[in-house]
């Protein structure tokens, strides 16, 4: 008999038997194939991560539009304050999600691109820009950054991390709750944990909590393998990854681990 959430009230009074999960080795036919980098580039053109609020405050930002307008669009001119390169296209970004562990530890802040601009003139730390294109209105306090250099190989070759990794799916950019194949997810592990582009992690889902029909003990069934994700853009504390396989619908909170034979 499956135990509902109400059982947690008396769970503390009983011993819970936990069954250990087993490592699952994928047959050759299920091996994760290389992915074209264009899938990752399309996402990375629109998203990036800064480490913390202090780093965010140090970035250039929009202070006004022409004629003191609060919002601007393609073809409009605006003013920014801060260190802005004079050459090359500039991305205009808006603060999106503040990433944190499931326990609440801050991990980074996601920025979402709202437009592209070019430098016109500078006077001190005040910079005049022209909005070249936008798919949302540009607002005061939006962030101005050089566009990411996306020059990478044409595909990512999947491989296992060199060290043991254990983490969680903490978000799905765009706010989707249920996750399927070829969707992007955010992990609470990054380069400081040993992750690099191309690293593949197994996704595990928590087993059910059941009653043993004979002893009436609460038994925690082992985690089950539910899919695989490939890291394509790691930052210090978080990583963006692509769901390559999903035998079940994945969710925020699912565990990711490096498979160790």
Coordinates of N, CA and C in Angstrom, one line a residue:
X1 N 0.8 -1.2 0.0 CA 0.0 0.0 0.0 C 0.9 1.2 0.0
X2 N 0.6 2.1 -0.9 CA 1.4 3.4 -1.0 C 1.0 4.3 0.2
X3 N 2.0 5.0 0.7 CA 1.7 5.8 1.9 C 1.7 7.3 1.4
X4 N 0.6 8.0 1.8 CA 0.4 9.4 1.4 C 1.3 10.3 2.3
X5 N 1.2 11.6 2.0 CA 2.0 12.5 2.7 C 1.7 12.6 4.2
X6 N 0.4 12.2 4.5 CA 0.0 12.2 5.9 C 0.8 11.2 6.8
X7 N 1.4 10.2 6.1 CA 2.2 9.3 6.9 C 3.4 9.9 7.5
X8 N 3.9 11.0 7.0 CA 5.1 11.6 7.6 C 4.9 12.0 9.0
X9 N 3.7 12.2 9.5 CA 3.5 12.6 10.8 C 3.9 11.6 11.8
X10 N 3.7 10.3 11.4 CA 4.1 9.2 12.4 C 5.4 8.5 11.9
X11 N 6.0 9.0 10.8 CA 7.2 8.3 10.2 C 8.3 8.4 11.2
X12 N 8.4 9.5 12.0 CA 9.5 9.7 12.9 C 9.4 8.7 14.0
X13 N 8.3 8.1 14.3 CA 8.1 7.1 15.4 C 8.5 5.7 15.0
X14 N 8.8 5.5 13.7 CA 9.1 4.2 13.2 C 10.5 4.2 12.5
X15 N 11.0 3.0 12.4 CA 12.3 2.8 11.6 C 11.9 2.7 10.2
X16 N 12.6 3.5 9.3 CA 12.4 3.4 7.9 C 13.6 2.6 7.3
X17 N 13.2 1.6 6.6 CA 14.2 0.7 6.0 C 14.5 1.3 4.6
X18 N 15.7 1.6 4.3 CA 16.1 2.2 3.0 C 16.8 1.2 2.2
X19 N 16.3 0.9 1.0 CA 17.0 0.0 0.1 C 18.0 0.7 -0.8
X20 N 19.1 0.1 -1.0 CA 20.2 0.8 -1.7 C 20.0 0.7 -3.2
X21 N 20.2 1.9 -3.9 CA 20.1 1.8 -5.4 C 21.3 1.2 -6.0
X22 N 21.1 0.7 -7.2 CA 22.2 0.0 -7.9 C 22.6 0.9 -9.1
X23 N 23.9 0.9 -9.5 CA 24.3 1.6 -10.7 C 23.8 0.9 -11.9
X24 N 23.3 1.7 -12.8 CA 22.7 1.2 -14.0 C 23.6 1.5 -15.2
X25 N 24.1 0.5 -15.9 CA 25.0 0.8 -17.1 C 24.1 0.7 -18.3
X26 N 24.2 1.8 -19.1 CA 23.4 1.8 -20.3 C 23.9 0.8 -21.4
X27 N 23.0 0.0 -22.0 CA 23.4 -0.8 -23.1 C 23.9 0.1 -24.3
X28 N 24.7 -0.5 -25.2 CA 25.3 0.3 -26.3 C 24.2 1.0 -27.1
X29 N 23.1 0.3 -27.3 CA 22.0 1.0 -28.1 C 21.4 2.2 -27.4
X30 N 21.6 2.4 -26.1 CA 21.1 3.5 -25.4 C 22.1 4.6 -25.2
X31 N 23.3 4.4 -25.7 CA 24.4 5.4 -25.5 C 24.0 6.8 -25.9
X32 N 24.5 7.8 -25.2 CA 24.1 9.2 -25.5 C 24.9 9.6 -26.7
X33 N 24.3 10.1 -27.7 CA 24.9 10.5 -29.0 C 25.4 12.0 -28.8
X34 N 26.5 12.3 -29.6 CA 26.9 13.7 -29.6 C 25.7 14.6 -30.1
X35 N 25.7 15.9 -29.5 CA 24.7 16.8 -29.9 C 25.3 18.0 -30.7
X36 N 24.6 18.5 -31.7 CA 25.0 19.6 -32.4 C 25.1 20.8 -31.5
X37 N 26.2 21.6 -31.5 CA 26.3 22.7 -30.6 C 25.3 23.8 -30.9
X38 N 24.6 23.8 -32.1 CA 23.7 24.9 -32.4 C 22.5 24.8 -31.4
X39 N 22.2 23.6 -30.9 CA 21.1 23.5 -29.9 C 21.5 24.3 -28.7
X40 N 22.7 24.2 -28.2 CA 23.2 24.9 -27.1 C 23.3 26.4 -27.4
X41 N 23.9 26.7 -28.6 CA 24.1 28.2 -28.9 C 22.8 28.9 -28.9
X42 N 21.8 28.3 -29.5 CA 20.5 29.0 -29.5 C 20.0 29.4 -28.1
X43 N 20.3 28.6 -27.1 CA 19.9 28.9 -25.8 C 20.8 29.9 -25.2
X44 N 22.1 29.7 -25.4 CA 23.1 30.6 -24.8 C 23.1 32.0 -25.3
X45 N 22.5 32.2 -26.5 CA 22.4 33.6 -27.0 C 21.4 34.4 -26.2
X46 N 20.5 33.7 -25.4 CA 19.5 34.3 -24.7 C 19.7 34.3 -23.2
X47 N 20.6 33.5 -22.7 CA 20.7 33.3 -21.2 C 22.2 33.3 -20.8
X48 N 22.4 33.8 -19.6 CA 23.8 33.7 -19.0 C 23.6 33.9 -17.5
X49 N 24.7 33.6 -16.8 CA 24.6 33.6 -15.3 C 25.7 34.5 -14.8
X50 N 25.4 35.3 -13.8 CA 26.5 36.0 -13.0 C 26.5 35.4 -11.6
X51 N 27.6 35.5 -10.9 CA 27.8 34.7 -9.7 C 26.9 35.2 -8.5
X52 N 26.8 36.5 -8.4 CA 26.0 37.0 -7.2 C 25.6 38.4 -7.4
X53 N 24.9 38.9 -6.4 CA 24.3 40.3 -6.5 C 25.4 41.3 -6.6
X54 N 26.6 41.1 -5.9 CA 27.7 42.0 -5.9 C 28.2 42.1 -7.4
X55 N 28.4 41.0 -8.0 CA 28.9 41.0 -9.4 C 27.9 41.7 -10.3
X56 N 26.6 41.5 -10.1 CA 25.5 42.1 -10.9 C 25.6 43.6 -10.7
X57 N 25.8 44.2 -9.5 CA 25.9 45.6 -9.3 C 27.1 46.2 -10.0
X58 N 28.1 45.5 -10.3 CA 29.3 46.0 -11.0 C 29.2 46.2 -12.5
X59 N 28.1 45.6 -13.1 CA 27.9 45.7 -14.5 C 27.2 47.0 -15.0
X60 N 27.5 47.3 -16.2 CA 26.9 48.5 -16.8 C 25.4 48.3 -16.9
X61 N 24.6 49.4 -16.9 CA 23.2 49.3 -16.8 C 22.5 50.5 -17.5
X62 N 21.3 50.3 -18.0 CA 20.6 51.4 -18.7 C 20.1 52.4 -17.6
X63 N 20.3 53.7 -17.9 CA 19.8 54.7 -16.9 C 18.7 55.6 -17.5
X64 N 18.6 55.6 -18.8 CA 17.5 56.5 -19.4 C 17.4 56.2 -20.9
X65 N 16.2 56.4 -21.4 CA 16.0 56.5 -22.8 C 15.9 57.9 -23.3
X66 N 15.9 58.1 -24.6 CA 15.8 59.4 -25.2 C 14.5 60.1 -24.6
X67 N 14.6 61.4 -24.4 CA 13.4 62.1 -23.9 C 12.9 61.5 -22.6
X68 N 13.8 60.9 -21.8 CA 13.5 60.4 -20.5 C 12.5 59.3 -20.5
X69 N 12.4 58.6 -21.7 CA 11.5 57.4 -21.8 C 12.0 56.3 -20.9
X70 N 11.0 55.6 -20.2 CA 11.4 54.5 -19.4 C 11.6 53.2 -20.1
X71 N 11.0 53.1 -21.3 CA 11.2 51.9 -22.1 C 11.6 52.3 -23.5
X72 N 12.3 51.4 -24.2 CA 12.9 51.7 -25.5 C 12.7 50.4 -26.4
X73 N 12.8 50.6 -27.7 CA 12.7 49.4 -28.6 C 13.7 49.6 -29.7
X74 N 13.6 48.7 -30.7 CA 14.5 48.7 -31.9 C 14.5 50.1 -32.6
X75 N 15.7 50.6 -32.9 CA 15.8 51.9 -33.5 C 15.9 53.1 -32.5
X76 N 15.6 52.9 -31.3 CA 15.7 53.9 -30.3 C 17.1 54.1 -29.7
X77 N 17.4 55.2 -29.2 CA 18.7 55.5 -28.5 C 18.4 55.6 -27.0
X78 N 19.4 55.2 -26.3 CA 19.3 55.2 -24.8 C 20.7 55.4 -24.2
X79 N 20.7 55.6 -22.9 CA 21.9 55.9 -22.2 C 22.2 54.8 -21.1
X80 N 23.4 54.4 -21.0 CA 23.8 53.4 -20.0 C 25.0 54.0 -19.2
X81 N 25.2 53.4 -18.1 CA 26.3 53.9 -17.2 C 27.2 52.7 -16.8
X82 N 28.5 52.9 -17.0 CA 29.4 51.8 -16.7 C 30.4 51.5 -17.8
X83 N 31.1 50.4 -17.6 CA 32.2 50.0 -18.6 C 31.6 49.3 -19.7
X84 N 31.5 49.9 -20.9 CA 30.9 49.4 -22.1 C 31.9 49.4 -23.2
X85 N 32.2 48.3 -23.9 CA 33.1 48.3 -25.0 C 32.6 49.2 -26.1
X86 N 33.5 49.8 -26.9 CA 33.1 50.7 -28.0 C 32.8 49.9 -29.3
X87 N 33.4 48.7 -29.3 CA 33.3 48.0 -30.6 C 32.5 46.6 -30.3
X88 N 31.9 46.1 -31.3 CA 31.2 44.9 -31.2 C 29.8 45.1 -30.7
X89 N 28.9 44.1 -30.9 CA 27.5 44.2 -30.5 C 27.4 43.9 -29.0
X90 N 26.5 44.6 -28.4 CA 26.2 44.5 -26.9 C 24.9 43.9 -26.7
X91 N 24.8 43.0 -25.7 CA 23.6 42.4 -25.3 C 22.9 43.2 -24.2
X92 N 21.6 43.4 -24.2 CA 20.9 44.0 -23.1 C 20.1 42.9 -22.4
X93 N 20.4 42.8 -21.1 CA 19.8 41.6 -20.4 C 19.0 42.1 -19.2
X94 N 18.1 41.3 -18.8 CA 17.3 41.6 -17.6 C 17.4 40.5 -16.6
X95 N 17.5 40.9 -15.3 CA 17.6 39.9 -14.2 C 16.4 39.0 -14.2
X96 N 16.7 37.7 -14.2 CA 15.6 36.7 -14.3 C 15.5 36.0 -12.9
X97 N 16.1 34.8 -12.9 CA 15.9 33.9 -11.7 C 17.1 34.0 -10.8
X98 N 16.9 34.0 -9.5 CA 18.0 33.9 -8.6 C 18.1 32.4 -8.2
X99 N 19.2 31.7 -8.7 CA 19.4 30.3 -8.4 C 19.9 30.1 -7.0
X100 N 19.3 29.0 -6.4 CA 19.8 28.6 -5.1 C 19.6 27.1 -5.0
X101 N 20.3 26.5 -4.0 CA 20.2 25.1 -3.7 C 18.8 24.9 -3.1
X102 N 18.4 23.6 -3.0 CA 17.1 23.3 -2.4 C 17.0 23.7 -1.0
X103 N 18.2 23.9 -0.4 CA 18.3 24.3 1.0 C 18.4 25.8 1.2
X104 N 18.5 26.5 0.0 CA 18.4 28.0 0.1 C 19.7 28.7 -0.1
X105 N 20.8 28.0 -0.3 CA 22.1 28.6 -0.5 C 22.2 29.3 -1.9
X106 N 22.5 30.6 -2.0 CA 22.6 31.3 -3.3 C 23.7 30.7 -4.2
X107 N 23.4 30.5 -5.5 CA 24.3 29.9 -6.5 C 24.6 30.8 -7.6
X108 N 23.8 31.8 -7.9 CA 24.0 32.7 -9.1 C 22.7 33.3 -9.5
X109 N 22.8 34.3 -10.4 CA 21.6 35.0 -10.9 C 21.6 34.9 -12.4
X110 N 20.4 34.4 -12.9 CA 20.3 34.3 -14.4 C 19.9 35.6 -15.0
X111 N 20.5 35.9 -16.2 CA 20.1 37.1 -17.0 C 19.5 36.6 -18.3
X112 N 18.4 37.2 -18.7 CA 17.8 36.9 -20.0 C 17.9 38.0 -20.9
X113 N 18.3 37.8 -22.2 CA 18.5 38.8 -23.1 C 17.2 39.4 -23.6
X114 N 17.1 40.7 -23.7 CA 15.9 41.4 -24.2 C 16.2 42.1 -25.5
X115 N 17.5 42.4 -25.8 CA 17.8 43.1 -27.0 C 19.3 43.1 -27.3
X116 N 19.6 43.8 -28.4 CA 21.0 44.0 -28.9 C 21.2 45.4 -29.2
X117 N 22.3 46.0 -28.8 CA 22.6 47.4 -29.0 C 24.0 47.6 -29.6
X118 N 24.3 48.8 -30.0 CA 25.6 49.2 -30.5 C 26.0 50.5 -29.9
X119 N 27.3 50.7 -29.7 CA 27.9 51.9 -29.1 C 27.8 53.1 -30.1
X120 N 27.4 54.3 -29.6 CA 27.3 55.5 -30.4 C 28.4 56.5 -29.9
X121 N 28.4 56.8 -28.6 CA 29.3 57.7 -28.1 C 29.5 57.5 -26.6
X122 N 30.5 58.1 -26.0 CA 30.8 58.0 -24.6 C 31.2 59.4 -24.1
X123 N 30.9 59.6 -22.8 CA 31.4 60.8 -22.1 C 31.5 60.4 -20.7
X124 N 32.7 60.2 -20.2 CA 32.9 59.7 -18.9 C 32.4 58.3 -18.8
X125 N 31.6 58.0 -17.8 CA 31.0 56.7 -17.7 C 29.6 56.6 -18.2
X126 N 29.2 57.7 -18.9 CA 27.9 57.7 -19.6 C 28.0 57.3 -21.0
X127 N 27.3 56.3 -21.5 CA 27.4 55.8 -22.8 C 26.1 55.9 -23.6
X128 N 26.1 56.4 -24.8 CA 24.9 56.5 -25.6 C 24.9 55.2 -26.5
X129 N 23.8 54.5 -26.6 CA 23.7 53.3 -27.4 C 22.4 53.4 -28.3
X130 N 22.5 52.6 -29.4 CA 21.3 52.5 -30.2 C 20.9 51.0 -30.1
X131 N 19.6 50.8 -29.9 CA 19.0 49.5 -29.8 C 18.9 49.0 -31.3
X132 N 19.6 47.9 -31.6 CA 19.6 47.4 -32.9 C 18.4 46.5 -33.1
X133 N 18.1 45.7 -32.1 CA 17.0 44.8 -32.2 C 16.5 44.5 -30.8
X134 N 15.2 44.1 -30.6 CA 14.7 43.8 -29.3 C 13.5 42.9 -29.5
X135 N 13.3 41.9 -28.6 CA 12.1 41.1 -28.6 C 11.3 41.3 -27.3
X136 N 11.8 42.2 -26.5 CA 11.0 42.8 -25.4 C 11.4 44.2 -25.3
X137 N 10.6 45.0 -24.6 CA 10.9 46.4 -24.4 C 12.2 46.5 -23.5
X138 N 13.0 47.5 -23.8 CA 14.2 47.7 -23.0 C 13.9 48.7 -21.9
X139 N 14.2 48.4 -20.6 CA 13.8 49.2 -19.5 C 15.0 49.8 -18.8
X140 N 14.7 50.8 -18.0 CA 15.7 51.4 -17.1 C 16.2 50.3 -16.2
X141 N 17.5 50.2 -15.9 CA 18.1 49.3 -15.0 C 18.4 47.9 -15.7
X142 N 18.1 47.7 -16.9 CA 18.5 46.5 -17.6 C 20.1 46.5 -17.7
X143 N 20.6 45.3 -17.8 CA 22.1 45.2 -17.8 C 22.6 45.2 -19.2
X144 N 23.8 45.8 -19.4 CA 24.5 45.9 -20.7 C 25.8 45.1 -20.6
X145 N 26.0 44.1 -21.5 CA 27.2 43.3 -21.5 C 27.6 43.0 -23.0
X146 N 28.9 42.8 -23.2 CA 29.3 42.3 -24.5 C 28.6 40.9 -24.7
X147 N 28.3 40.6 -26.0 CA 27.7 39.3 -26.3 C 28.7 38.2 -26.0
X148 N 28.2 37.1 -25.5 CA 29.1 35.9 -25.3 C 29.7 35.5 -26.5
X149 N 31.0 35.1 -26.4 CA 31.7 34.4 -27.5 C 31.3 33.0 -27.6
X150 N 30.5 32.6 -28.6 CA 30.0 31.2 -28.7 C 30.8 30.3 -29.7
X151 N 32.0 30.7 -29.9 CA 32.8 29.9 -30.8 C 33.3 28.6 -30.1
X152 N 32.7 27.5 -30.5 CA 33.0 26.2 -30.0 C 33.0 25.2 -31.1
X153 N 33.3 24.0 -30.8 CA 33.3 23.0 -31.8 C 31.8 22.7 -32.2
X154 N 31.7 22.1 -33.4 CA 30.3 21.9 -33.9 C 29.5 20.9 -33.2
X155 N 30.0 20.1 -32.3 CA 29.3 19.2 -31.5 C 29.9 19.0 -30.1
X156 N 29.1 18.5 -29.2 CA 29.7 18.1 -27.9 C 29.8 16.6 -27.8
X157 N 30.9 16.1 -27.4 CA 31.1 14.7 -27.3 C 30.8 14.3 -25.9
X158 N 29.9 13.4 -25.7 CA 29.5 13.0 -24.3 C 30.6 12.2 -23.6
X159 N 30.8 12.4 -22.4 CA 31.8 11.7 -21.6 C 31.4 11.8 -20.1
X160 N 32.0 10.9 -19.3 CA 31.7 10.9 -17.9 C 32.6 11.9 -17.2
X161 N 32.2 12.6 -16.1 CA 33.0 13.4 -15.3 C 34.2 12.6 -14.7
X162 N 35.3 13.3 -14.4 CA 36.5 12.6 -13.9 C 36.3 12.3 -12.4
X163 N 35.4 13.0 -11.7 CA 35.2 12.8 -10.3 C 33.7 12.6 -10.0
X164 N 33.4 12.1 -8.8 CA 32.0 11.8 -8.5 C 31.3 13.1 -8.3
X165 N 30.1 13.1 -8.9 CA 29.2 14.3 -8.8 C 27.9 13.9 -8.3
X166 N 27.3 14.6 -7.4 CA 25.9 14.4 -6.9 C 25.3 15.8 -6.7
X167 N 24.2 16.0 -7.4 CA 23.5 17.3 -7.3 C 22.0 17.1 -7.6
X168 N 21.4 18.3 -8.0 CA 20.0 18.3 -8.2 C 19.6 19.2 -9.5
X169 N 18.5 18.9 -10.1 CA 17.9 19.8 -11.0 C 17.2 20.8 -10.2
X170 N 17.6 22.1 -10.3 CA 17.0 23.2 -9.5 C 16.1 24.1 -10.2
X171 N 16.1 24.1 -11.6 CA 15.2 25.0 -12.3 C 15.1 24.5 -13.7
X172 N 14.1 25.0 -14.4 CA 13.9 24.9 -15.8 C 13.7 26.3 -16.4
X173 N 14.7 26.9 -17.1 CA 14.5 28.2 -17.7 C 13.1 28.3 -18.4
X174 N 12.3 29.3 -18.1 CA 11.0 29.4 -18.7 C 9.9 29.0 -17.7
X175 N 10.3 28.4 -16.6 CA 9.3 28.1 -15.6 C 8.5 26.8 -15.8
X176 N 8.9 25.9 -16.7 CA 8.2 24.7 -16.9 C 8.5 23.8 -15.7
X177 N 7.4 23.0 -15.3 CA 7.6 22.2 -14.1 C 8.0 20.8 -14.5
X178 N 7.4 20.2 -15.5 CA 7.7 18.8 -16.0 C 8.6 18.9 -17.2
X179 N 9.5 18.0 -17.2 CA 10.7 18.1 -18.1 C 10.8 16.8 -19.0
X180 N 11.0 17.1 -20.3 CA 11.1 16.0 -21.2 C 12.4 16.1 -22.0
X181 N 12.6 15.2 -23.0 CA 13.8 15.1 -23.8 C 14.0 16.4 -24.6
X182 N 15.3 16.8 -24.6 CA 15.7 18.0 -25.4 C 15.3 19.3 -24.7
X183 N 14.9 19.3 -23.5 CA 14.6 20.5 -22.7 C 15.9 20.9 -21.9
X184 N 16.0 22.2 -21.6 CA 17.1 22.7 -20.9 C 16.8 22.7 -19.4
X185 N 17.8 22.3 -18.6 CA 17.6 22.4 -17.1 C 18.8 23.0 -16.5
X186 N 18.6 23.5 -15.3 CA 19.7 24.1 -14.5 C 20.1 23.2 -13.4
X187 N 21.4 22.9 -13.2 CA 21.9 22.0 -12.2 C 22.6 22.9 -11.1
X188 N 22.6 22.3 -9.9 CA 23.2 23.1 -8.8 C 24.7 22.7 -8.6
X189 N 25.3 22.3 -9.7 CA 26.8 22.0 -9.7 C 27.4 22.6 -10.9
X190 N 28.7 23.1 -10.7 CA 29.4 23.8 -11.8 C 30.8 23.4 -11.9
X191 N 31.6 24.4 -12.5 CA 33.0 24.1 -12.7 C 33.8 23.9 -11.4
X192 N 33.4 24.5 -10.3 CA 34.1 24.3 -9.1 C 33.8 22.9 -8.5
X193 N 32.8 22.3 -9.0 CA 32.6 20.9 -8.6 C 33.1 19.9 -9.6
X194 N 33.8 20.4 -10.7 CA 34.4 19.5 -11.7 C 33.7 19.3 -13.0
X195 N 32.5 20.0 -13.2 CA 31.8 19.8 -14.4 C 32.4 20.6 -15.5
X196 N 32.3 20.0 -16.7 CA 32.8 20.6 -18.0 C 31.8 20.3 -19.1
X197 N 31.8 21.1 -20.2 CA 30.9 20.9 -21.3 C 31.1 19.4 -21.8
X198 N 30.0 18.7 -22.0 CA 30.0 17.4 -22.5 C 29.9 16.3 -21.4
X199 N 30.0 16.7 -20.2 CA 29.8 15.7 -19.1 C 28.4 15.3 -19.0
X200 N 28.2 14.0 -18.9 CA 26.9 13.3 -18.9 C 26.6 12.9 -17.4
X201 N 25.4 13.2 -16.9 CA 25.0 12.8 -15.6 C 23.7 12.0 -15.7
X202 N 23.6 11.0 -14.9 CA 22.3 10.2 -14.8 C 21.3 10.9 -13.9
X203 N 20.1 10.9 -14.3 CA 19.0 11.5 -13.5 C 18.3 10.4 -12.7
X204 N 18.2 10.6 -11.4 CA 17.5 9.6 -10.6 C 16.3 10.2 -9.9
X205 N 15.2 9.5 -9.8 CA 14.0 9.9 -9.1 C 13.8 9.1 -7.8
X206 N 13.4 9.8 -6.8 CA 13.2 9.2 -5.5 C 12.2 8.1 -5.5
X207 N 12.6 7.0 -4.9 CA 11.6 5.9 -4.8 C 10.5 6.1 -3.9
X208 N 9.4 5.4 -4.0 CA 8.2 5.5 -3.2 C 8.5 5.1 -1.7
X209 N 7.7 5.7 -0.8 CA 7.7 5.3 0.6 C 6.5 4.4 0.8
X210 N 6.8 3.1 1.1 CA 5.7 2.1 1.2 C 5.7 1.4 2.6
X211 N 4.6 0.7 2.9 CA 4.4 -0.1 4.0 C 4.8 -1.5 3.6
X212 N 5.7 -2.1 4.4 CA 5.9 -3.6 4.2 C 4.7 -4.3 4.7
X213 N 4.1 -5.2 3.8 CA 2.8 -5.8 4.1 C 2.9 -6.8 5.2
X214 N 4.1 -7.2 5.6 CA 4.2 -8.2 6.7 C 4.5 -7.5 8.0
X215 N 5.6 -6.6 8.0 CA 6.1 -6.0 9.2 C 5.5 -4.7 9.5
X216 N 4.8 -4.1 8.5 CA 4.3 -2.8 8.6 C 5.3 -1.7 8.8
X217 N 6.6 -2.1 8.5 CA 7.7 -1.1 8.5 C 7.5 -0.1 7.3
X218 N 7.9 1.1 7.5 CA 8.0 2.0 6.4 C 9.3 1.7 5.6
X219 N 9.2 1.5 4.3 CA 10.3 1.1 3.5 C 10.5 2.1 2.4
X220 N 11.7 2.7 2.3 CA 12.0 3.7 1.3 C 12.6 2.9 0.1
X221 N 11.9 2.8 -1.0 CA 12.4 2.1 -2.2 C 13.5 2.9 -2.8
X222 N 14.5 2.2 -3.4 CA 15.7 2.9 -3.9 C 15.3 3.9 -5.1
X223 N 16.2 4.9 -5.3 CA 16.0 5.8 -6.4 C 16.1 5.0 -7.7
X224 N 15.4 5.4 -8.7 CA 15.4 4.8 -10.0 C 15.9 5.7 -11.1
X225 N 16.7 5.1 -12.0 CA 17.2 5.9 -13.1 C 16.1 6.3 -14.0
X226 N 16.0 7.6 -14.3 CA 14.9 8.1 -15.1 C 15.3 8.9 -16.4
X227 N 16.7 9.1 -16.6 CA 17.1 9.8 -17.7 C 18.6 10.2 -17.7
X228 N 19.0 11.0 -18.6 CA 20.4 11.5 -18.6 C 20.4 12.9 -19.2
X229 N 21.3 13.7 -18.6 CA 21.5 15.1 -19.1 C 23.0 15.3 -19.4
X230 N 23.2 16.2 -20.4 CA 24.5 16.6 -20.8 C 24.8 18.0 -20.5
X231 N 25.8 18.3 -19.8 CA 26.2 19.7 -19.5 C 26.8 20.4 -20.7
X232 N 26.3 21.6 -21.0 CA 26.9 22.3 -22.2 C 27.4 23.7 -21.8
X233 N 27.0 24.2 -20.6 CA 27.5 25.5 -20.2 C 27.6 25.5 -18.7
X234 N 28.7 25.2 -18.1 CA 28.9 25.3 -16.7 C 29.4 26.7 -16.3
X235 N 28.9 27.2 -15.2 CA 29.5 28.3 -14.5 C 30.1 27.9 -13.2
X236 N 30.5 28.8 -12.3 CA 31.2 28.4 -11.1 C 30.3 27.4 -10.3
X237 N 29.1 27.8 -10.0 CA 28.2 27.0 -9.1 C 27.0 26.4 -9.7
X238 N 26.7 26.7 -10.9 CA 25.5 26.1 -11.6 C 25.9 25.8 -13.0
X239 N 25.1 24.9 -13.7 CA 25.3 24.5 -15.1 C 24.0 24.4 -15.8
X240 N 24.1 24.8 -17.1 CA 23.0 24.5 -18.0 C 23.2 23.1 -18.6
X241 N 22.2 22.3 -18.7 CA 22.4 21.0 -19.3 C 21.1 20.6 -20.1
X242 N 21.4 19.8 -21.1 CA 20.3 19.3 -22.0 C 19.9 17.9 -21.7
X243 N 18.5 17.7 -21.6 CA 18.0 16.4 -21.3 C 18.2 15.6 -22.6
X244 N 19.0 14.5 -22.5 CA 19.2 13.7 -23.7 C 18.4 12.4 -23.7
X245 N 18.0 11.9 -22.5 CA 17.1 10.8 -22.4 C 16.2 11.0 -21.2
X246 N 15.0 10.5 -21.4 CA 14.0 10.6 -20.3 C 13.0 9.5 -20.4
X247 N 13.2 8.4 -19.5 CA 12.2 7.3 -19.5 C 11.0 7.6 -18.7
X248 N 11.1 8.6 -17.8 CA 9.9 9.2 -17.1 C 9.9 10.7 -17.3
X249 N 8.8 11.3 -16.9 CA 8.8 12.8 -16.9 C 9.7 13.2 -15.7
X250 N 10.6 14.1 -16.0 CA 11.6 14.6 -15.0 C 11.0 15.8 -14.3
X251 N 11.5 16.1 -13.1 CA 11.0 17.3 -12.3 C 12.1 18.0 -11.6
X252 N 11.9 19.3 -11.3 CA 12.8 20.0 -10.5 C 12.9 19.2 -9.1
X253 N 14.1 19.1 -8.7 CA 14.4 18.3 -7.4 C 15.0 16.9 -7.7
X254 N 14.8 16.5 -8.9 CA 15.4 15.1 -9.2 C 16.9 15.2 -9.1
X255 N 17.5 14.1 -8.7 CA 18.9 13.9 -8.4 C 19.7 13.7 -9.7
X256 N 20.9 14.3 -9.8 CA 21.8 14.0 -10.9 C 23.1 13.4 -10.3
X257 N 23.6 12.4 -10.9 CA 24.8 11.8 -10.4 C 25.7 11.3 -11.6
X258 N 27.0 11.2 -11.3 CA 27.9 10.6 -12.3 C 27.9 9.1 -12.0
X259 N 27.7 8.4 -13.1 CA 27.7 6.9 -13.0 C 29.1 6.4 -12.8
X260 N 29.3 5.6 -11.8 CA 30.6 5.0 -11.5 C 30.4 3.5 -11.7
X261 N 31.2 2.9 -12.6 CA 31.1 1.5 -12.8 C 31.9 0.7 -11.7

